[in-house]
Tab-separated table of C-alpha atoms in Angstrom:
chain	number	residue	atom	x	y	z
A	1	MET	CA	-65.142	-64.576	-96.605
A	2	PRO	CA	-63.079	-61.534	-95.657
A	3	SER	CA	-64.386	-58.835	-94.508
A	4	ALA	CA	-62.805	-55.399	-93.538
A	5	SER	CA	-64.452	-55.672	-90.205
A	6	GLU	CA	-62.118	-57.993	-88.808
A	7	PHE	CA	-59.387	-55.353	-88.929
A	8	SER	CA	-58.253	-52.762	-86.314
A	9	LEU	CA	-58.581	-48.736	-86.882
A	10	THR	CA	-55.211	-49.243	-85.449
A	11	PRO	CA	-52.904	-50.002	-88.200
A	12	SER	CA	-50.010	-51.823	-85.284
A	13	ALA	CA	-52.453	-53.709	-84.395
A	14	ASN	CA	-52.924	-55.947	-87.091
A	15	THR	CA	-50.490	-58.233	-87.139
A	16	THR	CA	-52.491	-60.912	-89.195
A	17	ILE	CA	-54.335	-60.393	-92.617
A	18	GLY	CA	-56.432	-63.449	-93.382
A	19	GLY	CA	-54.627	-65.468	-90.510
A	20	THR	CA	-50.980	-64.590	-92.301
A	21	ASN	CA	-48.540	-62.883	-90.232
A	22	VAL	CA	-47.395	-59.828	-91.670
A	23	ALA	CA	-46.075	-58.546	-88.100
A	24	GLU	CA	-42.586	-57.131	-88.284
A	25	GLY	CA	-39.994	-59.773	-89.156
A	26	CYS	CA	-42.582	-61.801	-90.373
A	27	SER	CA	-41.598	-64.292	-93.744
A	28	PRO	CA	-41.589	-62.568	-96.774
A	29	GLY	CA	-43.479	-65.177	-98.804
A	30	GLY	CA	-46.492	-64.403	-97.003
A	31	ILE	CA	-46.909	-60.863	-97.423
A	32	ASN	CA	-47.988	-61.641	-101.387
A	33	GLU	CA	-51.309	-63.579	-100.108
A	34	ALA	CA	-51.895	-60.710	-97.155
A	35	ILE	CA	-51.854	-58.527	-100.364
A	36	ARG	CA	-54.134	-60.580	-102.099
A	37	TYR	CA	-56.612	-61.376	-99.253
A	38	MET	CA	-56.896	-57.361	-98.921
A	39	ALA	CA	-57.756	-56.929	-102.566
A	40	ALA	CA	-60.577	-59.707	-101.508
A	41	THR	CA	-61.501	-57.575	-98.478
A	42	MET	CA	-61.911	-54.390	-100.449
A	43	ARG	CA	-64.088	-56.087	-103.467
A	44	ASP	CA	-66.166	-57.381	-100.885
A	45	THR	CA	-66.103	-53.930	-99.148
A	46	TYR	CA	-67.334	-52.875	-102.672
A	47	ASP	CA	-69.970	-55.302	-103.497
A	48	ARG	CA	-71.947	-54.403	-99.774
A	49	LEU	CA	-72.005	-51.393	-100.074
A	50	ASN	CA	-75.036	-51.429	-103.135
A	51	ILE	CA	-74.613	-47.922	-104.671
A	52	THR	CA	-76.924	-47.256	-107.581
A	53	GLY	CA	-77.147	-44.533	-109.531
A	54	SER	CA	-75.011	-41.583	-109.096
A	55	TYR	CA	-74.128	-39.217	-105.826
A	56	VAL	CA	-76.232	-36.314	-104.857
A	57	PRO	CA	-73.968	-33.063	-105.521
A	58	THR	CA	-72.998	-30.963	-102.838
A	59	SER	CA	-74.350	-27.693	-104.155
A	60	GLY	CA	-76.537	-28.059	-106.942
A	61	GLY	CA	-78.338	-30.795	-108.802
A	62	THR	CA	-81.695	-31.717	-108.938
A	63	PHE	CA	-83.848	-34.262	-106.358
A	64	THR	CA	-87.311	-36.262	-107.539
A	65	GLY	CA	-89.619	-37.485	-105.217
A	66	ASP	CA	-89.826	-36.742	-101.818
A	67	ILE	CA	-86.967	-37.069	-99.272
A	68	PHE	CA	-86.873	-38.387	-95.782
A	69	ARG	CA	-84.200	-38.157	-93.299
A	70	SER	CA	-83.522	-41.199	-91.213
A	71	THR	CA	-85.771	-41.124	-88.689
A	72	ARG	CA	-86.426	-37.135	-88.625
A	73	GLY	CA	-89.143	-36.810	-91.360
A	74	ALA	CA	-88.856	-35.331	-94.267
A	75	TYR	CA	-86.902	-32.130	-96.104
A	76	LEU	CA	-88.736	-29.217	-95.803
A	77	HIS	CA	-88.711	-27.172	-99.165
A	78	HIS	CA	-89.762	-23.755	-100.485
A	79	ALA	CA	-92.495	-23.495	-103.844
A	80	GLY	CA	-89.835	-20.616	-104.995
A	81	SER	CA	-86.327	-19.959	-105.110
A	82	GLY	CA	-86.469	-16.509	-103.321
A	83	GLN	CA	-87.470	-18.075	-100.119
A	84	THR	CA	-83.864	-18.311	-98.871
A	85	ASP	CA	-84.537	-19.168	-95.435
A	86	GLY	CA	-85.054	-22.920	-94.498
A	87	ARG	CA	-85.626	-22.203	-91.011
A	88	VAL	CA	-88.143	-23.059	-88.696
A	89	MET	CA	-89.029	-21.864	-84.959
A	90	PHE	CA	-91.282	-22.118	-82.375
A	91	GLN	CA	-92.203	-18.764	-80.241
A	92	THR	CA	-94.266	-17.949	-77.229
A	93	GLU	CA	-97.800	-16.213	-78.401
A	94	GLY	CA	-97.056	-12.180	-78.130
A	95	SER	CA	-93.294	-12.697	-79.209
A	96	ALA	CA	-91.636	-10.439	-81.495
A	97	ARG	CA	-91.474	-11.903	-84.965
A	98	PRO	CA	-87.114	-12.916	-85.327
A	99	ALA	CA	-85.666	-11.259	-87.957
A	100	GLY	CA	-85.034	-13.363	-91.013
A	101	SER	CA	-85.156	-13.416	-94.895
A	102	GLU	CA	-88.046	-14.994	-96.988
A	103	GLY	CA	-89.280	-18.392	-96.310
A	104	LEU	CA	-88.574	-18.207	-92.001
A	105	ILE	CA	-91.524	-20.255	-90.659
A	106	VAL	CA	-92.825	-19.084	-87.497
A	107	PHE	CA	-94.760	-21.248	-85.074
A	108	TYR	CA	-96.740	-19.515	-82.053
A	109	TYR	CA	-97.597	-21.094	-79.106
A	110	THR	CA	-99.443	-20.480	-75.584
């Protein structure tokens, strides 16, 4: 089965593709087979991606349900659009409130 993991990130190190020699000076007859092998590898990689639905836009967009970071818990979100500061800060008790806009969350500890 073709697999993208068999290739090197260094182009000059990829002298064979699917067992076919594609090094400098190789037989031109094997190039077609190497191209077919690469096409099969791309399709196998695509099938393994398990893409469902659409991509998340880099700005705007809407989510439904809870969103979690891998191994880091949930994303913070505020109820109002005016709460634009999403930082969470930990300060020693008695410290002045840090400067920030609406939505800054400060925990004081002793």
